[in-house]
Tab-separated table of C-alpha atoms in Angstrom:
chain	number	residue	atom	x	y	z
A	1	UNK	CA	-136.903	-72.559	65.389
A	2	UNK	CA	-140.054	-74.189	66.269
A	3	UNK	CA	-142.143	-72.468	63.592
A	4	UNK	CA	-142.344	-74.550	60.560
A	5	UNK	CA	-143.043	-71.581	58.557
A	6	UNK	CA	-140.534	-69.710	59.372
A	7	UNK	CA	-138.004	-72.925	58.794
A	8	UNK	CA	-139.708	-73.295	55.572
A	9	UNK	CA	-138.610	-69.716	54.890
A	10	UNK	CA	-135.055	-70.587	56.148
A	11	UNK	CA	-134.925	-73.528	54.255
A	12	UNK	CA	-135.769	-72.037	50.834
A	13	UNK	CA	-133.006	-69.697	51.680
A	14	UNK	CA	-130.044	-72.048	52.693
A	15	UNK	CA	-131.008	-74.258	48.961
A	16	UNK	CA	-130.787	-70.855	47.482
A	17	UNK	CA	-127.240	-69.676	48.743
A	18	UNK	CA	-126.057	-73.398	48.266
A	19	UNK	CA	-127.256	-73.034	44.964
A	20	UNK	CA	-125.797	-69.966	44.056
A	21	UNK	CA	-121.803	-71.565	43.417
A	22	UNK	CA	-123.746	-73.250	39.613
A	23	UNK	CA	-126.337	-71.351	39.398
A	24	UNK	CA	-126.851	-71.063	35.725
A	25	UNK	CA	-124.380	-74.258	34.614
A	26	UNK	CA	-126.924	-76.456	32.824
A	27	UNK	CA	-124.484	-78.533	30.989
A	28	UNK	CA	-123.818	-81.880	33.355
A	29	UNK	CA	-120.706	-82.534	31.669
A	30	UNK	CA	-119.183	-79.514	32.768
A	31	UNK	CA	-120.908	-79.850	35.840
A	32	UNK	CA	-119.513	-83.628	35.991
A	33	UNK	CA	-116.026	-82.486	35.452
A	34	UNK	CA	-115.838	-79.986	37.825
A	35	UNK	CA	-113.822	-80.653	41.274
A	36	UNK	CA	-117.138	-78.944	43.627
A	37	UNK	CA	-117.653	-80.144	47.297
A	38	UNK	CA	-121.286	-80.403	46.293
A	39	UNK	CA	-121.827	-79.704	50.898
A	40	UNK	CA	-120.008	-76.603	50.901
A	41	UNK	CA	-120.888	-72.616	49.938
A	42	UNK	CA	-119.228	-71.615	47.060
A	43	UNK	CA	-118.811	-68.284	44.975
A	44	UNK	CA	-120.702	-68.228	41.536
A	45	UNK	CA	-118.783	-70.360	38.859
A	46	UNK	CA	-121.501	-68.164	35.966
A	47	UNK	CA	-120.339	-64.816	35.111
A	48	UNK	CA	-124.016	-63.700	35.632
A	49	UNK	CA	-123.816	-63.171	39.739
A	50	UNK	CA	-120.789	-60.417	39.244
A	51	UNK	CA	-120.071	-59.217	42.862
A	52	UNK	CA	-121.587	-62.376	44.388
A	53	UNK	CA	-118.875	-64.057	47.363
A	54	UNK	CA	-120.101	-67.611	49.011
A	55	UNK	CA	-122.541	-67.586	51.182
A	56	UNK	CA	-124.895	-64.626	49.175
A	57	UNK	CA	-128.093	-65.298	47.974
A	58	UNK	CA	-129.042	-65.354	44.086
A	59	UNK	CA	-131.214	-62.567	42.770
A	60	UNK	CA	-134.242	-65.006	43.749
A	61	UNK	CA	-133.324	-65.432	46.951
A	62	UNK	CA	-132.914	-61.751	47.507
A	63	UNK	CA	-136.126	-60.794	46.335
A	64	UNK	CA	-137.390	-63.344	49.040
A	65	UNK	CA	-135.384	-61.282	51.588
A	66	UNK	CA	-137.179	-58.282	50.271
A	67	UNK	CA	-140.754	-59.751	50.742
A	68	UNK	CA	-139.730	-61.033	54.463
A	69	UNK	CA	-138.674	-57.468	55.149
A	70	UNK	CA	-141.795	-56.233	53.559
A	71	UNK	CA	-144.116	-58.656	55.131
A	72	UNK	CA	-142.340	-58.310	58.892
A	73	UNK	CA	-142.995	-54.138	58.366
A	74	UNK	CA	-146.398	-54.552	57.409
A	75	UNK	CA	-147.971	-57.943	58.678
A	76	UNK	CA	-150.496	-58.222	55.562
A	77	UNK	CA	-149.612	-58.187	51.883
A	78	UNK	CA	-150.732	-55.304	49.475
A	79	UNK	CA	-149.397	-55.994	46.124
A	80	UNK	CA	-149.829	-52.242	45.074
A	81	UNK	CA	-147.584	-51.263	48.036
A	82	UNK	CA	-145.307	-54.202	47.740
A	83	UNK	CA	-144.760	-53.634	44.117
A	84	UNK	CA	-143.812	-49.709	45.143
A	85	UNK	CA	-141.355	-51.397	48.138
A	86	UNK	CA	-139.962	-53.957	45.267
A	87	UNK	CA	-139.391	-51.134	43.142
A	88	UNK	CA	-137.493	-49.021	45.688
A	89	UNK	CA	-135.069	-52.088	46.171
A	90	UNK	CA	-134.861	-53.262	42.513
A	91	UNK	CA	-133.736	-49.700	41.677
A	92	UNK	CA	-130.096	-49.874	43.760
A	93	UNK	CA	-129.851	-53.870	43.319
A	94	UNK	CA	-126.296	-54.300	41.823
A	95	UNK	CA	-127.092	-58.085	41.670
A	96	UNK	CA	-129.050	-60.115	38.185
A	97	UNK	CA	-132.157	-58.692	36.710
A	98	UNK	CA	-133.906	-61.087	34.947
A	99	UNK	CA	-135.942	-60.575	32.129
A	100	UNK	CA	-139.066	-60.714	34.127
A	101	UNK	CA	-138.049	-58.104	36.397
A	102	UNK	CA	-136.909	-55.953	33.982
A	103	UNK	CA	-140.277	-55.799	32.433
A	104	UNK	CA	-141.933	-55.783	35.641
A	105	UNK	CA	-139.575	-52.262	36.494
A	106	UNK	CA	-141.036	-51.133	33.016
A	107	UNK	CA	-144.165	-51.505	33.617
A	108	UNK	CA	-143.856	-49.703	37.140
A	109	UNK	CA	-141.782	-46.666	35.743
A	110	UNK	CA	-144.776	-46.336	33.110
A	111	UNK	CA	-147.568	-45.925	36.270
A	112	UNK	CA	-148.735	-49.467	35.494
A	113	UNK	CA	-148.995	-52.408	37.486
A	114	UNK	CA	-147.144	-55.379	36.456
A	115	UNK	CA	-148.980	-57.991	34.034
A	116	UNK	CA	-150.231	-60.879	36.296
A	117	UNK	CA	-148.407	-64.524	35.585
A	118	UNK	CA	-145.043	-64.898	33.773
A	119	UNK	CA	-144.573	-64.423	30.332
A	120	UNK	CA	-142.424	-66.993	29.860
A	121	UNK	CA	-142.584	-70.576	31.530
A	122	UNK	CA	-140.233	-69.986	33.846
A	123	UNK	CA	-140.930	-70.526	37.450
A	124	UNK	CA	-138.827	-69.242	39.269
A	125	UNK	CA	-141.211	-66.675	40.860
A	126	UNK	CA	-142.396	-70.148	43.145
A	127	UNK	CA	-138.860	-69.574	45.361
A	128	UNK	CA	-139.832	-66.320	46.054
A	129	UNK	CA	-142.891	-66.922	47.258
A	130	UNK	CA	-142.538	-68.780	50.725
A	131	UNK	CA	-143.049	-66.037	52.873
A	132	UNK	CA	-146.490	-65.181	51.731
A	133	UNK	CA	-147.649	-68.124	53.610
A	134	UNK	CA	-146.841	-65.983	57.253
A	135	UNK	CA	-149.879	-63.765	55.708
A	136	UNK	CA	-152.300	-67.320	56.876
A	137	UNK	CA	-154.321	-66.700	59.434
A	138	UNK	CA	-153.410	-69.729	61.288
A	139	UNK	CA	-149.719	-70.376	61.378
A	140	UNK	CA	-150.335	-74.318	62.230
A	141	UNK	CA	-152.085	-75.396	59.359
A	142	UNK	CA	-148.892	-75.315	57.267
């Protein structure tokens, strides 16, 4: 791939499937302990990726897959429309919903449009949000 955009894109993804074998361990003696080839794929350790096999995305990197797919069908982003497409795939994801994305499904279901910025300091929303730099209108500035 010559586009550095799209091997951003790829890039994000790859961290986020490596990530996905400890996603959610935060204590570093466990982590320490454990007997992980920290350069291979592996299947979630946490209980909270149920279904997950090595090599799948988290929920965060799904939801990137979703905006790609979004962004490739209509080549501009419309958050109205994209939060109807989101909406569409949240409702038969059988992967994590997060607290943010439960409220965001909420607020959707009730005819409103999700409340802008996180309510919570978490940023995870930042690893989703790669592909909205194909929307540029000069791919080479990135």
């Amino acid at each position: 791939m010559e586009n550095r955009i799209e091997n951003a894109i790829m890039g994000a993804l790859v961290a986020d499937s490596y990530a996905l074998g400890v996603h959610w361990i935060y204590d570093t003696a466990q982590l320490d302990e454990m007997r992980y080839d920290w350069g291979a794929l592996h299947a979630p350790i946490a209980p909270w990726h149920e279904g997950k096999r090595k090599g799948d995305f988290t929920h965060y990197g799904d939801q990137m897959v979703w905006l790609v797919e979004y962004l490739q069908r209509c080549e501009s982003f419309d958050s109205n429309a994209y939060a109807q497409f989101w909406r569409q795939k949240m409702q038969s994801y059988k992967g994590y919903i997060d607290g943010a994305s439960k409220a965001a499904m909420h607020a959707l279901e009730e005819g409103n449009p999700p409340a802008c910025g996180p309510a919570s300091a978490d940023l995870s929303i930042v690893g989703r949000i790669a592909p909205l730099v194909t929307c540029g209108n000069d791919v080479n500035t990135f």
